[in-house]
Tab-separated table of C-alpha atoms in Angstrom:
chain	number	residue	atom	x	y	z
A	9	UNK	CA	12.415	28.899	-24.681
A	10	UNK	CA	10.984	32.456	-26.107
A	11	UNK	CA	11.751	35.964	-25.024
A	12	UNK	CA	9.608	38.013	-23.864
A	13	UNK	CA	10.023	41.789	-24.002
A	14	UNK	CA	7.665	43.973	-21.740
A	15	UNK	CA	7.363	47.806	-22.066
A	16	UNK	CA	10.288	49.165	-19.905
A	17	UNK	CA	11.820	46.413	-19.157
A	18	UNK	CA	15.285	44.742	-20.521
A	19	UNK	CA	13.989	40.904	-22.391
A	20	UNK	CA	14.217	38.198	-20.230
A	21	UNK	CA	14.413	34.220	-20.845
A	22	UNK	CA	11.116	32.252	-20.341
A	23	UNK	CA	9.869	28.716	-20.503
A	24	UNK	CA	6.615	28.478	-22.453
A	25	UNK	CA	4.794	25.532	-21.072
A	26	UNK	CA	2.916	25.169	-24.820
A	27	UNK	CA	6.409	24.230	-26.160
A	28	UNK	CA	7.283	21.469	-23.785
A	29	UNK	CA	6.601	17.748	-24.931
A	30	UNK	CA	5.195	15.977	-22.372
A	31	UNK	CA	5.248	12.493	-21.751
A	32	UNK	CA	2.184	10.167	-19.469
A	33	UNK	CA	2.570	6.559	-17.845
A	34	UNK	CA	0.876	4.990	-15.230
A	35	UNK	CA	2.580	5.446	-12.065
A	36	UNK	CA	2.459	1.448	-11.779
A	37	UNK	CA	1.370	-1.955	-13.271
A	38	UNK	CA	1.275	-5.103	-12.276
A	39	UNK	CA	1.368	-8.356	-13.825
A	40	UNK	CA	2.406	-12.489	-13.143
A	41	UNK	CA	4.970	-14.326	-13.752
A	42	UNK	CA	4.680	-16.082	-17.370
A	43	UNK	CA	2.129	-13.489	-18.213
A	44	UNK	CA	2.182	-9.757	-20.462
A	45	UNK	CA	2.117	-6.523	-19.505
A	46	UNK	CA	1.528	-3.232	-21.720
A	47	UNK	CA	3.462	-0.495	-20.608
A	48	UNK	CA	0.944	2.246	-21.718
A	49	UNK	CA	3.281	5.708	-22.979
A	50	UNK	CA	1.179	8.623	-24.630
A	51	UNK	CA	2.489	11.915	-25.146
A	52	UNK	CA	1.950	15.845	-26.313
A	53	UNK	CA	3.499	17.786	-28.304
A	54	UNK	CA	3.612	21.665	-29.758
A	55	UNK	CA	4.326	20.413	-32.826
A	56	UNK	CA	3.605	18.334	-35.724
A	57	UNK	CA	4.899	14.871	-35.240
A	58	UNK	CA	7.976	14.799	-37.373
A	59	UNK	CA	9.662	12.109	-39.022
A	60	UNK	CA	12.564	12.850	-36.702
A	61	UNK	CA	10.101	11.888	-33.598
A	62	UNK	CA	12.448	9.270	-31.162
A	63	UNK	CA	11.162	6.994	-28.630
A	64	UNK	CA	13.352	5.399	-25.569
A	65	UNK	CA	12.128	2.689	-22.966
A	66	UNK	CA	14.678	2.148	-20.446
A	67	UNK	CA	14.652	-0.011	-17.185
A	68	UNK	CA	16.011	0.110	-13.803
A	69	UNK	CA	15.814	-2.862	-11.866
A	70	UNK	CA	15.160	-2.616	-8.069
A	71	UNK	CA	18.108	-4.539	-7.563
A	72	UNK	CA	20.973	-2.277	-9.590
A	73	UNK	CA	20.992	1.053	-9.892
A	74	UNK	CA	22.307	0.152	-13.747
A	75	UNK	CA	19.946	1.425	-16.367
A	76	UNK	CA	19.512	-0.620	-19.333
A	77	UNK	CA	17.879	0.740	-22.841
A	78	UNK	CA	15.358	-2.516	-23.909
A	79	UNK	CA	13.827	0.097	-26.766
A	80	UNK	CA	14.006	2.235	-29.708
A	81	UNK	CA	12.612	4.382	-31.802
A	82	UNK	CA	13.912	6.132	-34.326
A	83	UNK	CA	13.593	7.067	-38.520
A	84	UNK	CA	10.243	5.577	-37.857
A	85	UNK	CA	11.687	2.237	-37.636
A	86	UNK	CA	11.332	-0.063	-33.961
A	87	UNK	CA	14.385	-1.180	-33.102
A	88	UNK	CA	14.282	-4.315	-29.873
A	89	UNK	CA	17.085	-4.916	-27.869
A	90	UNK	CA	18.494	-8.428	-28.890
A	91	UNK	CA	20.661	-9.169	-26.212
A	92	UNK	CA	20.051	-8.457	-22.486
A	93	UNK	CA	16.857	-9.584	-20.479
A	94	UNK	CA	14.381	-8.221	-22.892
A	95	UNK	CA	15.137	-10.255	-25.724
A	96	UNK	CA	12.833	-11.755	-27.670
A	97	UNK	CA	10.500	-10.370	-25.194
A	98	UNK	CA	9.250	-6.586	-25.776
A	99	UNK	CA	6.620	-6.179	-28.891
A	100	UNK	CA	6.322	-2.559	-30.299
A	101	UNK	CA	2.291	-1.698	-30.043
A	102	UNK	CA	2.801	1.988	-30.178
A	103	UNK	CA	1.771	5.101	-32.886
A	104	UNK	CA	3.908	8.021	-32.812
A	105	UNK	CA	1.461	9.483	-35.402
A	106	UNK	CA	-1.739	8.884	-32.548
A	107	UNK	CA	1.223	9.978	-30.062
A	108	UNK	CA	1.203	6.585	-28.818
A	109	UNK	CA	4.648	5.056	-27.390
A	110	UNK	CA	3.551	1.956	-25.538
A	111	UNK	CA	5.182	-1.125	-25.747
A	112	UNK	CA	4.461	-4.877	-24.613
A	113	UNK	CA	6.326	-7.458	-22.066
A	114	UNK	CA	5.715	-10.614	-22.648
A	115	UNK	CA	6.693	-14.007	-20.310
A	116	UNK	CA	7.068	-11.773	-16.908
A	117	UNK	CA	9.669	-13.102	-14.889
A	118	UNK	CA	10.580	-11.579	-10.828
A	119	UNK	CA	13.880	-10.075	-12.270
A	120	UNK	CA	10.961	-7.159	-14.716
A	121	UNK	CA	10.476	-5.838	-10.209
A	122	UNK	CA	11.569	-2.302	-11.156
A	123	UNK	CA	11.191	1.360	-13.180
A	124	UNK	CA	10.531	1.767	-16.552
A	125	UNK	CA	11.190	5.237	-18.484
A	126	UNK	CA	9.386	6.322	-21.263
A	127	UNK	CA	11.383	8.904	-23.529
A	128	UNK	CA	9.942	11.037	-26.205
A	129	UNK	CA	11.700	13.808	-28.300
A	130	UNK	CA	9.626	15.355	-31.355
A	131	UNK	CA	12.346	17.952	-32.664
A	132	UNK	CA	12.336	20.534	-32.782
A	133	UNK	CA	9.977	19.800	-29.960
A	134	UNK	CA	12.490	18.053	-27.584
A	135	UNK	CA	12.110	19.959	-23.637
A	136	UNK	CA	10.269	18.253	-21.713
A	137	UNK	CA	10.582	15.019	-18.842
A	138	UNK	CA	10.234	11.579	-19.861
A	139	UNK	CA	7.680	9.417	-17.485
A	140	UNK	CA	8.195	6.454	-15.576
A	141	UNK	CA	6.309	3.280	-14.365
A	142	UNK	CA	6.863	0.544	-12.242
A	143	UNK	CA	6.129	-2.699	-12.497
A	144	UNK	CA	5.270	-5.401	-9.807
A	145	UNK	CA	5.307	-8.777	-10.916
A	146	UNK	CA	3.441	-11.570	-8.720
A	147	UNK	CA	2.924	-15.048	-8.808
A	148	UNK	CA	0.374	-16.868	-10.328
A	149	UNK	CA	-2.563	-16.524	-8.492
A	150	UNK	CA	-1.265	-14.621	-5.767
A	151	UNK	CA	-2.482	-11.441	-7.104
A	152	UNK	CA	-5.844	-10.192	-5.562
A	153	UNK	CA	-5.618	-12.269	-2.226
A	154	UNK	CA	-5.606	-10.674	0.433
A	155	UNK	CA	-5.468	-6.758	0.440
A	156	UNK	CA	-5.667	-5.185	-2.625
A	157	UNK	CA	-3.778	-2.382	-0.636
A	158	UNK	CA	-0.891	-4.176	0.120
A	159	UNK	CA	-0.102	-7.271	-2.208
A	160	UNK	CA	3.740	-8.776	-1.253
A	161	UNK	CA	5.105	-8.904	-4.634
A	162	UNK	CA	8.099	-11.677	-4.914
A	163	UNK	CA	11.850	-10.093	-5.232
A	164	UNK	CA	13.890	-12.872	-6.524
A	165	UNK	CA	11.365	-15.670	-5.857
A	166	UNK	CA	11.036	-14.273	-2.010
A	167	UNK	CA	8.043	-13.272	-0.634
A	168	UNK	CA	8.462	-9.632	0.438
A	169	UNK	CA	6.270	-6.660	0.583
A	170	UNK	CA	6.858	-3.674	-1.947
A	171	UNK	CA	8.835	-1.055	-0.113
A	172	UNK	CA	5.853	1.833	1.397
A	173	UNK	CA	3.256	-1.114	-0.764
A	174	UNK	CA	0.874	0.966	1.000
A	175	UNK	CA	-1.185	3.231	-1.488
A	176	UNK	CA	-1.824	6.194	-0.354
A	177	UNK	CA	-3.714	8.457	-2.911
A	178	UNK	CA	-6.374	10.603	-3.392
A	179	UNK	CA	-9.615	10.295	-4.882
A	180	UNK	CA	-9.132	6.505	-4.958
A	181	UNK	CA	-10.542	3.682	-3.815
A	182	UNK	CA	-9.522	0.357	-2.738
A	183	UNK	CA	-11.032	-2.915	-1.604
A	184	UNK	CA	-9.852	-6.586	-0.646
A	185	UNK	CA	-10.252	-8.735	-3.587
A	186	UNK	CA	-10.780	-12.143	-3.527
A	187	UNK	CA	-10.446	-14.469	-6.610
A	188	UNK	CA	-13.442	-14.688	-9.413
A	189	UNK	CA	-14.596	-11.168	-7.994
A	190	UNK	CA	-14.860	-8.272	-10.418
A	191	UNK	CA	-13.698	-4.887	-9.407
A	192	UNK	CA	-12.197	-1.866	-10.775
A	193	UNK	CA	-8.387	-1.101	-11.701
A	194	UNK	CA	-7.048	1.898	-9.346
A	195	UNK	CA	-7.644	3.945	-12.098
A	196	UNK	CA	-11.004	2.703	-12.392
A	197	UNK	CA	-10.266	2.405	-15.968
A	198	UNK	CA	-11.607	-1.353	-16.528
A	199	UNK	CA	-12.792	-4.034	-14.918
A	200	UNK	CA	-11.167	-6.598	-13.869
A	201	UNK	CA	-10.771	-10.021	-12.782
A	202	UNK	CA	-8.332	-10.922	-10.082
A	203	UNK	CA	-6.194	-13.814	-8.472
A	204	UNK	CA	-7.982	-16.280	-11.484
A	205	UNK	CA	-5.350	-19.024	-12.118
């Protein structure tokens, strides 16, 4: 927050958007059961990062509207939750210093189906929203058959479709997949190789 005094007028509050951290994820990954997935966090901040910088992953399964913290980091020591779903499962890959908060999942299982938060707080730099992604698991091999539109990610080791699975997004293209075929992520970051087993 500054203040802002104008010529005339009595000083008013106002947000500068320069002094808000902000925090990126991809709006969703997918990955198979028994597999890894990173769950890429980057953020920006006004200031210098300080050894006080924190870093929270939480997750909400689609299943509970509980919301569990799997991550921490804080004193510029990683701290993994050793209990809980996540343990012995999440592997720290992030830099605060190259503003770099991602962390990995390893050994995907159907109960990962849900949102995960990335929190970042850089005091005195600490205003600003965290970011989330969500995370479809699949089974082996099913990913990249059929519709790359609409894959029918398994809830609970049911086959059901995502809820609105459609994509609907601009400046983005999609295309059926089948397995061996190369094509491009739907962020056209990479390329890559789908429904291999």
């Amino acid at each position: 927050m500054g203040i802002r005094v104008d010529a005339g007028r009595a000083p008013s509050m106002t947000a500068w958007l320069w002094e808000a951290i902000h925090v990126y994820t991809h709006r969703e990954v997918h990955g198979t059961v028994g597999s890894q997935v990173t769950l890429s966090c980057s953020f920006w901040s006004s200031e210098w990062i300080s050894e006080d910088v924190s870093i929270t992953w939480q997750f909400q399964s689609e299943s509970s509207r509980d919301t569990i913290s799997l991550f921490h980091f804080a004193k510029g020591q990683p701290y993994v939750d050793e209990e809980g779903t996540f343990k012995n499962r999440v592997e720290w890959v992030g830099d605060p210093h190259r503003k770099d908060a991602s962390i990995i999942i390893r050994n995907l299982d159907y109960t990962d189906n849900g949102t995960f938060t990335c929190d970042v707080k850089n005091p005195p730099d600490i205003v600003g929203k965290s970011s989330k992604v969500t995370l479809y698991v699949f089974e082996k091999g099913m990913l990249g058959r059929g519709s790359a539109c609409d894959p029918a990610p398994l809830r609970g080791g049911r086959n059901s479709p995502a809820p609105d699975s459609q994509v609907k997004e601009p400046n983005r293209t999609f295309a059926a997949l089948t397995p061996g075929v190369v094509g491009t992520d739907p962020n056209g970051l990479r390329a890559i190789a789908m429904g291999l087993e």
